[in-house]
Short mmCIF file of C-alpha atoms and ligand atoms in Angstrom, two decimals:
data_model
loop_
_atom_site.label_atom_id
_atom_site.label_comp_id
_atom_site.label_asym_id
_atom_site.label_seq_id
_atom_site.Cartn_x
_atom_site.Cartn_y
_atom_site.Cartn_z
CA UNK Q 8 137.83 118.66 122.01
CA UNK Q 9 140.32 120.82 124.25
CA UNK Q 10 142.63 120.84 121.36
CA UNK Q 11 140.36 122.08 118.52
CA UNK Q 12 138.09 124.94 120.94
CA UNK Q 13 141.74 126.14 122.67
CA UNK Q 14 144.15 125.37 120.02
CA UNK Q 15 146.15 123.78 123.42
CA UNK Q 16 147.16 120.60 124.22
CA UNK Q 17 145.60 119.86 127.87
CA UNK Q 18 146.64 118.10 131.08
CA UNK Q 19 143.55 115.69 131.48
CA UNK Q 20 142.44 114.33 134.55
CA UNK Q 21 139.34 111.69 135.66
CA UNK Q 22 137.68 111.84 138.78
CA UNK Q 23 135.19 109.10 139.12
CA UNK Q 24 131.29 108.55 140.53
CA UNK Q 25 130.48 106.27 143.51
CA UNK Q 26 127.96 103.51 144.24
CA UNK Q 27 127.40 103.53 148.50
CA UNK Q 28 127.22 99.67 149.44
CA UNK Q 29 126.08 100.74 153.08
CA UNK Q 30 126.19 103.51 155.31
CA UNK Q 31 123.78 106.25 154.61
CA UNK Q 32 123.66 110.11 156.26
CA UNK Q 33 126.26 108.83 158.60
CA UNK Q 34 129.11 111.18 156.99
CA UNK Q 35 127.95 114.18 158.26
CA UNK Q 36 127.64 112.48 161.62
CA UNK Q 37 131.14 111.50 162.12
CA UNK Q 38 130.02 107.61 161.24
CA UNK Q 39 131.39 105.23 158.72
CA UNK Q 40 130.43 104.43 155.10
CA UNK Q 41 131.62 101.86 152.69
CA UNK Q 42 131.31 103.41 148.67
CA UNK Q 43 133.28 102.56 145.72
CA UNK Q 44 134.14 104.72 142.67
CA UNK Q 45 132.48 103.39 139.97
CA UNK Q 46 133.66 103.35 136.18
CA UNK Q 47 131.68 106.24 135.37
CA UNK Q 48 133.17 109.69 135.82
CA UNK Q 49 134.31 113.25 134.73
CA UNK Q 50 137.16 114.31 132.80
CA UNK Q 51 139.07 117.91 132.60
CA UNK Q 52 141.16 119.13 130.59
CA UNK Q 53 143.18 121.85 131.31
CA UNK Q 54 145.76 124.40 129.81
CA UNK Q 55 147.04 127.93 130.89
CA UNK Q 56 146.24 130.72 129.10
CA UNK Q 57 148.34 134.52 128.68
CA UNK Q 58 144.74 136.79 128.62
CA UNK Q 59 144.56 136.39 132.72
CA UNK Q 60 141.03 134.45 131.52
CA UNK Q 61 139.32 131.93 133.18
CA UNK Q 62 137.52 129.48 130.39
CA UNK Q 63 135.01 126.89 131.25
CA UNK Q 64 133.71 125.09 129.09
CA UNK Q 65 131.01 122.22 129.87
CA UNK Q 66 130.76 119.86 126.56
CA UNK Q 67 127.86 118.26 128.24
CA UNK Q 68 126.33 121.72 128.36
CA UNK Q 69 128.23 122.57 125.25
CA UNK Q 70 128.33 125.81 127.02
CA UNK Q 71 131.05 128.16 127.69
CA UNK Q 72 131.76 130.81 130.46
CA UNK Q 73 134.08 133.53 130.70
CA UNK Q 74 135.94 134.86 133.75
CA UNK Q 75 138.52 137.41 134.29
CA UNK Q 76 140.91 135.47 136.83
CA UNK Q 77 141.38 137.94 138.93
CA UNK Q 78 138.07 139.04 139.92
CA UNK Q 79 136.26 135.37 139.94
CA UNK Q 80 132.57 135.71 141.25
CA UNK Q 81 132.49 134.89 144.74
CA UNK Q 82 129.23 133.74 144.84
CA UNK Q 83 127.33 130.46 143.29
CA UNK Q 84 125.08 131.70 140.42
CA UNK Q 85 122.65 128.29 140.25
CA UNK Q 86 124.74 126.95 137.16
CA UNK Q 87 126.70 123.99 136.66
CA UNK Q 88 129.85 126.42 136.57
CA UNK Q 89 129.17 126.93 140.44
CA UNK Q 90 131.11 123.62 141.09
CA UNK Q 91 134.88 124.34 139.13
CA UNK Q 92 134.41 128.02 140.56
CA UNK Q 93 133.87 126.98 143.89
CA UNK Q 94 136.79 124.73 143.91
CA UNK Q 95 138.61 127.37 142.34
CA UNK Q 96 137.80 130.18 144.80
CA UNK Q 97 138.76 127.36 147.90
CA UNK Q 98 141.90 127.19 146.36
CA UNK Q 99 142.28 130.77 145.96
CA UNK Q 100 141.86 130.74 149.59
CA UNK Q 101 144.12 128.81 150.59
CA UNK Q 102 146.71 131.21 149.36
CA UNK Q 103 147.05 130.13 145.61
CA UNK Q 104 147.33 132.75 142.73
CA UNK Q 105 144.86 131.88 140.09
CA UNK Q 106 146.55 132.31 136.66
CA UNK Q 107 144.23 131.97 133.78
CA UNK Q 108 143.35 128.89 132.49
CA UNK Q 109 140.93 127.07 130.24
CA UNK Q 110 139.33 124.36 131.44
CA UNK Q 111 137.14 121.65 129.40
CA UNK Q 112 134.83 119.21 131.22
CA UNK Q 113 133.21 116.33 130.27
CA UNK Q 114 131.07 113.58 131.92
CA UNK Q 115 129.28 110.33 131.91
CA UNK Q 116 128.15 109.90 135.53
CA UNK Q 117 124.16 110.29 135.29
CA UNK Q 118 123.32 113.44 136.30
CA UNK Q 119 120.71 114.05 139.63
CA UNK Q 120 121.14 110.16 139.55
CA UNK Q 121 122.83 110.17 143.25
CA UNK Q 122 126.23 108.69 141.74
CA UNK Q 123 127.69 111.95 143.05
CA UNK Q 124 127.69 113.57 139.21
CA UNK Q 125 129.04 116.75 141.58
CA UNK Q 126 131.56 115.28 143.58
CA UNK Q 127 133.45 113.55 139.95
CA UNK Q 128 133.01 117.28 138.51
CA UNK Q 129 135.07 119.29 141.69
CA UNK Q 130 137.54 116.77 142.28
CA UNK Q 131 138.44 116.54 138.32
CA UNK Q 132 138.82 120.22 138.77
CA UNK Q 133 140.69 120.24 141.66
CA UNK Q 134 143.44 118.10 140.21
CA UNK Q 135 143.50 120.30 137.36
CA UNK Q 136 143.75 123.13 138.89
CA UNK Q 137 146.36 122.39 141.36
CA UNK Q 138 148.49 120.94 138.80
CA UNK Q 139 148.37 124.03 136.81
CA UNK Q 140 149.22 126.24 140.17
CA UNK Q 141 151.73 123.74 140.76
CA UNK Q 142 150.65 122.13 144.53
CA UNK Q 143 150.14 118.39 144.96
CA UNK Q 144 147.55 117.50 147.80
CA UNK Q 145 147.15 113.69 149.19
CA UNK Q 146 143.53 112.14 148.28
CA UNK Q 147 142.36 112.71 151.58
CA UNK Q 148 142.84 116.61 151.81
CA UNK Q 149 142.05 117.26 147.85
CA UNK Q 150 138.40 115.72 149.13
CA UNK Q 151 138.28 117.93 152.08
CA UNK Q 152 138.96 120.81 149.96
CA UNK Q 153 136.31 119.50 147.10
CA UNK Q 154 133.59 119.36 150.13
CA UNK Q 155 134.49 122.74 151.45
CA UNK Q 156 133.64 123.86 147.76
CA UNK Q 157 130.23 122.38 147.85
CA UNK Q 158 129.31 123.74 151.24
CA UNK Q 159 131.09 127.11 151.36
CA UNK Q 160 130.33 127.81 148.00
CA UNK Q 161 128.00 125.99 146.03
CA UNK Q 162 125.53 125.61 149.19
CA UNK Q 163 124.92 122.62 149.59
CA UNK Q 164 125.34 120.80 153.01
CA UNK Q 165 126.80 117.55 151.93
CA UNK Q 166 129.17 114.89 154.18
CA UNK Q 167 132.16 114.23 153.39
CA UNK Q 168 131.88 110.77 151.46
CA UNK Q 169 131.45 111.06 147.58
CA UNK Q 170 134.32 113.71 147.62
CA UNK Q 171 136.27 111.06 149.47
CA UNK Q 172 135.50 107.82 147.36
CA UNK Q 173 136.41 109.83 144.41
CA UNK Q 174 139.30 110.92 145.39
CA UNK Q 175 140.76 107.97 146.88
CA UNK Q 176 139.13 105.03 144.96
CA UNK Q 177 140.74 101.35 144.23
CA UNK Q 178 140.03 98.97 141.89
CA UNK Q 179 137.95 96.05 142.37
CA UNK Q 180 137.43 97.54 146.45
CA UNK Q 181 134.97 99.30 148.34
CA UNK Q 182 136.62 101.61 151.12
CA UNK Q 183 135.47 101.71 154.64
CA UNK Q 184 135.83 105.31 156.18
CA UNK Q 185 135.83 106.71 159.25
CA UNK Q 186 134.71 109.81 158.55
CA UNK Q 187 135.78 110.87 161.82
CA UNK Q 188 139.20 111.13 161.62
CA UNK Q 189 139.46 110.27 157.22
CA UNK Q 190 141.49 106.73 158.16
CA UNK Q 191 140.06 104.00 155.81
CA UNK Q 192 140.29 100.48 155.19
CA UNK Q 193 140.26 98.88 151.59
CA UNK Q 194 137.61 95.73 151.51
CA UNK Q 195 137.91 93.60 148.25
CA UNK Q 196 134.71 93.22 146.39
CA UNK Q 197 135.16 89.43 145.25
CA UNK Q 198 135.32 89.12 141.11
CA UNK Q 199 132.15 87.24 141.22
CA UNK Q 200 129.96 89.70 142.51
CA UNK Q 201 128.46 92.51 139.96
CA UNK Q 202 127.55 95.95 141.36
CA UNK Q 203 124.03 96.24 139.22
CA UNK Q 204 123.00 99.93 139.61
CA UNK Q 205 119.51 100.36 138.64
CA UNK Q 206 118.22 104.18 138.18
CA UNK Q 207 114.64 104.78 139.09
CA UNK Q 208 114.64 107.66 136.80
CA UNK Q 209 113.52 109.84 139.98
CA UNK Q 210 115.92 112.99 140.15
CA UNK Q 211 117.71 113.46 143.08
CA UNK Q 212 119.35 116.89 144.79
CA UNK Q 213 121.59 117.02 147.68
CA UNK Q 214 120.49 120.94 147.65
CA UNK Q 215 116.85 119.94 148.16
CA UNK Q 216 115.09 120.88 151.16
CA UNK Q 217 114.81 117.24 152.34
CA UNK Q 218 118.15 115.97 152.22
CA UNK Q 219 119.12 118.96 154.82
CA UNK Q 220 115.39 118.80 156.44
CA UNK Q 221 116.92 114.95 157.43
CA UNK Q 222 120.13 116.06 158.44
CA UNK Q 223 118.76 118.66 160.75
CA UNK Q 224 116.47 116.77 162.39
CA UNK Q 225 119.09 114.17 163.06
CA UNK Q 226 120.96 116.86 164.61
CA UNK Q 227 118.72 118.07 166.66
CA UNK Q 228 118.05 114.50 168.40
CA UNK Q 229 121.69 114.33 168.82
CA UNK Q 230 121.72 117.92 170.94
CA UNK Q 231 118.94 116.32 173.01
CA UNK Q 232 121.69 113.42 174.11
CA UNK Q 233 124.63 115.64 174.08
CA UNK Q 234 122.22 117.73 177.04
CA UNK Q 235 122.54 115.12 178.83
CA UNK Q 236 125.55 113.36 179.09
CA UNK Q 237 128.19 115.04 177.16
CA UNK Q 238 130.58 114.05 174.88
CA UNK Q 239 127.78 113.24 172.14
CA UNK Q 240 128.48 116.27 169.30
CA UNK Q 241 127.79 114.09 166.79
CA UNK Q 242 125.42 110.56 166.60
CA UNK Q 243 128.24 108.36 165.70
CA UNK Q 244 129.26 108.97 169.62
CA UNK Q 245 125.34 108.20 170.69
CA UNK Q 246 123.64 104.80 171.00
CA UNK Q 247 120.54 103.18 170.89
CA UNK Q 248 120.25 102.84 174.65
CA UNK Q 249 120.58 106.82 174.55
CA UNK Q 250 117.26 106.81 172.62
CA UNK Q 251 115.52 104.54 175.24
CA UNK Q 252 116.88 106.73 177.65
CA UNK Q 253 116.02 110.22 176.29
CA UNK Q 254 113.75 109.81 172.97
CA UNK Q 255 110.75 111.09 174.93
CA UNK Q 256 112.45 114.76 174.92
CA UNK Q 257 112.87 114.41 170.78
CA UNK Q 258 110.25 115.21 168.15
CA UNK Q 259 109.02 112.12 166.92
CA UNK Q 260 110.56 112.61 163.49
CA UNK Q 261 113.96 113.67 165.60
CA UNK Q 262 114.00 110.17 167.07
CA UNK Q 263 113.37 108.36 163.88
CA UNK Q 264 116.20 110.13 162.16
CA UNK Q 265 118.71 109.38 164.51
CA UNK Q 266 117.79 105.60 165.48
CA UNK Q 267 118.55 105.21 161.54
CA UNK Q 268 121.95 107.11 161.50
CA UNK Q 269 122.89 105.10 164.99
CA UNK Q 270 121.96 101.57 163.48
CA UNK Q 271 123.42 102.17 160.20
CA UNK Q 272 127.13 102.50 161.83
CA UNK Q 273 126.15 99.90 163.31
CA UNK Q 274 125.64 98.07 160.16
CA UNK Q 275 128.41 99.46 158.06
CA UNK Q 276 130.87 98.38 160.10
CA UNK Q 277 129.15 94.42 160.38
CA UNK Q 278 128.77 95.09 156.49
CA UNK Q 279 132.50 95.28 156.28
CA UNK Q 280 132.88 92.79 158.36
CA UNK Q 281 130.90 90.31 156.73
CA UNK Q 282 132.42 91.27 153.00
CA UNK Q 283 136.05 90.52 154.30
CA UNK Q 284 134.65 87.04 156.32
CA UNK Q 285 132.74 86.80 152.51
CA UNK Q 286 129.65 86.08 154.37
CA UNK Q 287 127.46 87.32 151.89
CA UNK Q 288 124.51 85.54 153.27
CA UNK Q 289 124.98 88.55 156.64
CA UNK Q 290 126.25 91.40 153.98
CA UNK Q 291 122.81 90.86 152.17
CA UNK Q 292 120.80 90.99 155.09
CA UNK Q 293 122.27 93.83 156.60
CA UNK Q 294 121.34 95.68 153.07
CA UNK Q 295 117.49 94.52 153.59
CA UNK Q 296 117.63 95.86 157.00
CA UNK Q 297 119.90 99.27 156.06
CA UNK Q 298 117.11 99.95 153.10
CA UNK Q 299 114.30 99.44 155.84
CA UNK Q 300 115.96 102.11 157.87
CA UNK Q 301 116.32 104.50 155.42
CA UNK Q 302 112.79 103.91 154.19
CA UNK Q 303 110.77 104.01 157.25
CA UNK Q 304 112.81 105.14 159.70
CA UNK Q 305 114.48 108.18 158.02
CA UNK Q 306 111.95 108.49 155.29
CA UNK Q 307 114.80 108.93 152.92
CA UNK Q 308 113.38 106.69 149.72
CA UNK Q 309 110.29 106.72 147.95
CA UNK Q 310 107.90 104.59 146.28
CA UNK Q 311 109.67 104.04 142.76
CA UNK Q 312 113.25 102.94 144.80
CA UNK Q 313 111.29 100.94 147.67
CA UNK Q 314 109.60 98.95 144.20
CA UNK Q 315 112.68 98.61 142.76
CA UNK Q 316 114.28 97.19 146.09
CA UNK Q 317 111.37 94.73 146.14
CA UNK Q 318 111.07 93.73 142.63
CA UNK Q 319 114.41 92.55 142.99
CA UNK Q 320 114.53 90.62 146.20
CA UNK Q 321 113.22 87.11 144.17
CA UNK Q 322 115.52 87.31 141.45
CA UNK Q 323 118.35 84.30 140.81
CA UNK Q 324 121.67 85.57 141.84
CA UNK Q 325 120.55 88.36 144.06
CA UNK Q 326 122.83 89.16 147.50
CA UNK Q 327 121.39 92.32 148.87
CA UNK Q 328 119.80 95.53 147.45
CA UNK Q 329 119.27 98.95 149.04
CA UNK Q 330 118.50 102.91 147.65
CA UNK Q 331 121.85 104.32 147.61
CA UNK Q 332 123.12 107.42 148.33
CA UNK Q 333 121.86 110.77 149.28
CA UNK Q 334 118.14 109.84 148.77
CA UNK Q 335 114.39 110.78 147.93
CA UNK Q 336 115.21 109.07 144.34
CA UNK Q 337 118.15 107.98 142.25
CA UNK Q 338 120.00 104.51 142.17
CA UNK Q 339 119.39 101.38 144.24
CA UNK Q 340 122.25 99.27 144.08
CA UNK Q 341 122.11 95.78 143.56
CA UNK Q 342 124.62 93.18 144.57
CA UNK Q 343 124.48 90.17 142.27
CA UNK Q 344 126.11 87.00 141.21
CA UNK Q 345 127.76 87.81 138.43
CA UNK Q 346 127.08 85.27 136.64
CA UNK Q 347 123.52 86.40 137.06
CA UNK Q 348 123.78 89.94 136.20
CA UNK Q 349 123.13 90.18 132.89
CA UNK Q 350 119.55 88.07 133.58
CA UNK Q 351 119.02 89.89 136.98
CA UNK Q 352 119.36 93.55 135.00
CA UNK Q 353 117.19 92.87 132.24
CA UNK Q 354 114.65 91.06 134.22
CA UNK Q 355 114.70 93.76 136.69
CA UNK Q 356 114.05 96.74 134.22
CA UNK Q 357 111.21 94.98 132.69
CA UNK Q 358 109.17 94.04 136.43
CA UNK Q 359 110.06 97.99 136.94
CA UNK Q 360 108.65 99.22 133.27
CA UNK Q 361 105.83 97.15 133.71
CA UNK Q 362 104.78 98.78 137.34
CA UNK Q 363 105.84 102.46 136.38
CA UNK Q 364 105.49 103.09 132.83
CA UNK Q 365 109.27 103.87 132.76
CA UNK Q 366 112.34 102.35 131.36
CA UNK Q 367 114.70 102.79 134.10
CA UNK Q 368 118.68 102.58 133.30
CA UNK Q 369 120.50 99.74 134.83
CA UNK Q 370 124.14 99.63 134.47
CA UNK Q 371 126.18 96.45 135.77
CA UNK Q 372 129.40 98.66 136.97
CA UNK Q 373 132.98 98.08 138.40
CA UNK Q 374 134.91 99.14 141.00
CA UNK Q 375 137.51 101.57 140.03
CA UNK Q 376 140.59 103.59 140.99
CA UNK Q 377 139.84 107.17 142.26
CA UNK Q 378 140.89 110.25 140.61
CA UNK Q 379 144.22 110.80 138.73
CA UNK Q 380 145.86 112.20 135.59
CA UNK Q 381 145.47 110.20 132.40
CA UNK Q 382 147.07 112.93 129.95
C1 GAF L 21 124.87 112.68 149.49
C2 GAF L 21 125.90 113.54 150.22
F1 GAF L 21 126.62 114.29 149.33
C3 GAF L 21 126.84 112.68 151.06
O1 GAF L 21 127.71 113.49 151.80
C4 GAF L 21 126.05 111.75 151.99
O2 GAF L 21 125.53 112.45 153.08
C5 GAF L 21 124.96 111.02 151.21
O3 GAF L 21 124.16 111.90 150.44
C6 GAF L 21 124.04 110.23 152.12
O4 GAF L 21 124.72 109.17 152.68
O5 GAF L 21 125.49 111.88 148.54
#
């Protein structure tokens, strides 16, 4: 496609989705979360051009946009194009001389699905670009750089964790972060355990009001502590005793946020635990008890992805199911015998057609390497 609309043979690069196991709204709290990158993803293509244009081109748009290079627009314009731009004008900042280039994109990761459709699109574009510019970045600081582009430029206030996974993805693994200080730990999924990703067909935003409505709130529970005894900037350095101590001086909503975002580093890192011990029997419970959390306690879910946690709990083969990722809709994921997927998926989607009227997609996925060049 690069080829034929640029008459230029493209670098190509994939950057994949993610699937969280466990560990939700703890990013942006200095906590831990365990995602893998998941075998859907983005691809670009790029290839320099001599006009000093920039060329995007979005084939699942099939739109393209024009830019002169050296006057890029500084500010997000509510279009899919916001997300190469913005990586493009962080690495403009940090000192790089945009050439012109085109750039073709292309993806597969559902979109408003919370498989982090956005994160797969700026890191894709990141590699590109920086191999065209000629600067190589380690996995770690290309995400940083990817996140900076969503919150500096695109606007939304997103953690640091989808940028991450896709970035620095393996095979067959989830990854344990510590998104503290960016050190990880690889956990082997075992081969006979299916990630079964089941869409409720409920559009999720990470720039919707609620998903920074939660975050703030969180925060502000977490000032209340810090007031107190110092040292707390961000939950993952507050505990539940804290709560019983001090959750009189939150707002109710305040203490509800954070005694989700303090018990689910608690659980991610038992989660991880459990998955290397393969206690799946613990890793599956922990799941019931993170989707509880993040139902009632941060109000994150809603009624379609609390059904389609439920309608799954009797099913042969099951080993834990929660709503994944940044919330209010999108994916649960479903960890399942694999063996049992196939039955589990299609007896899932019809118990969810039959209560909502809607076909949702289910996808059995697998965990795959983060970002690199293919072409
Ligand atoms: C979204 C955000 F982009 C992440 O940073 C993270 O906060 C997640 O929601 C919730 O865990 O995917």
């Amino acid at each position: 496609m690069h080829l034929a609309r640029f008459h230029a043979a493209p670098e190509v690069f994939v950057a994949p989705g993610r699937v969280n196991l466990i560990g939700e709204h703890t990013d942006y709290a200095e906590g831990f979360v365990m995602p893998v990158a998941i075998d859907f993803a983005t691809l670009a293509g790029i290839s320099p051009r001599a006009d000093g244009k920039v060329v995007l081109y979005s084939e699942n748009y099939a739109e393209e946009k024009t830019f002169d290079a050296a006057a890029l627009p500084a500010h997000a314009g509510k279009h899919w194009s916001d997300y190469p731009l913005g990586v493009v004008a962080i690495l403009a900042g940090e000192g790089h001389q945009i050439p012109g280039f085109s750039l073709s994109l292309w993806g597969d990761v559902p979109l408003g699905s919370g498989l982090s459709s956005s994160a797969a699109l700026e890191v894709a574009t990141a590699l590109a670009v920086a191999s065209l510019v000629g600067v190589s970045y380690s996995g770690p600081v290309l995400a940083r750089l990817c996140q900076r582009a969503e919150n500096e430029f695109v606007g939304a206030n997103c953690g640091i964790m989808d940028q991450f996974i896709s970035a620095n993805g393996k095979e067959n693994h989830a990854l344990l972060l510590d998104c503290r200080d960016l050190s990880f730990k690889l956990a082997p999924i075992p081969a006979h355990i299916a990630l079964v990703i089941a869409n409720t067909m409920v559009k999720h935003s990470v720039a919707g009001g609620d998903y920074t409505t939660r975050r703030a709130e969180s925060e502000t529970a977490c000032a209340v502590i810090n007031s107190h005894r110092g040292g707390v900037p961000f939950l993952r350095d507050a505990t539940l005793e804290d709560l019983q101590k001090w959750g009189r001086e939150m707002a109710p909503k305040s203490l509800l946020r954070a005694r989700h975002v303090i018990s689910e580093n608690l659980r991610t890192v038992a989660a991880e635990k459990a998955l290397e011990k393969g206690d799946l029997k613990e890793l599956g419970r922990l799941m019931a008890e993170a989707h509880r959390s993040y139902s009632q306690d941060f109000e994150g879910s809603c009624v379609e992805a609390d059904a389609m946690v439920e309608l799954a709990q009797d099913l042969p083969g099951l080993i834990g199911a929660r709503l994944t990722g940044g919330g209010f809709g999108g994916c649960t994921i479903n960890l399942v015998e694999q063996s049992q997927a196939k039955a589990f998926a299609a007896e899932l989607g019809r118990r969810y057609a039959a209560r909502f009227g809607i076909t949702p997609q289910i996808h059995i996925c697998h965990a795959s390497d983060g970002a690199h060049r293919i072409a």
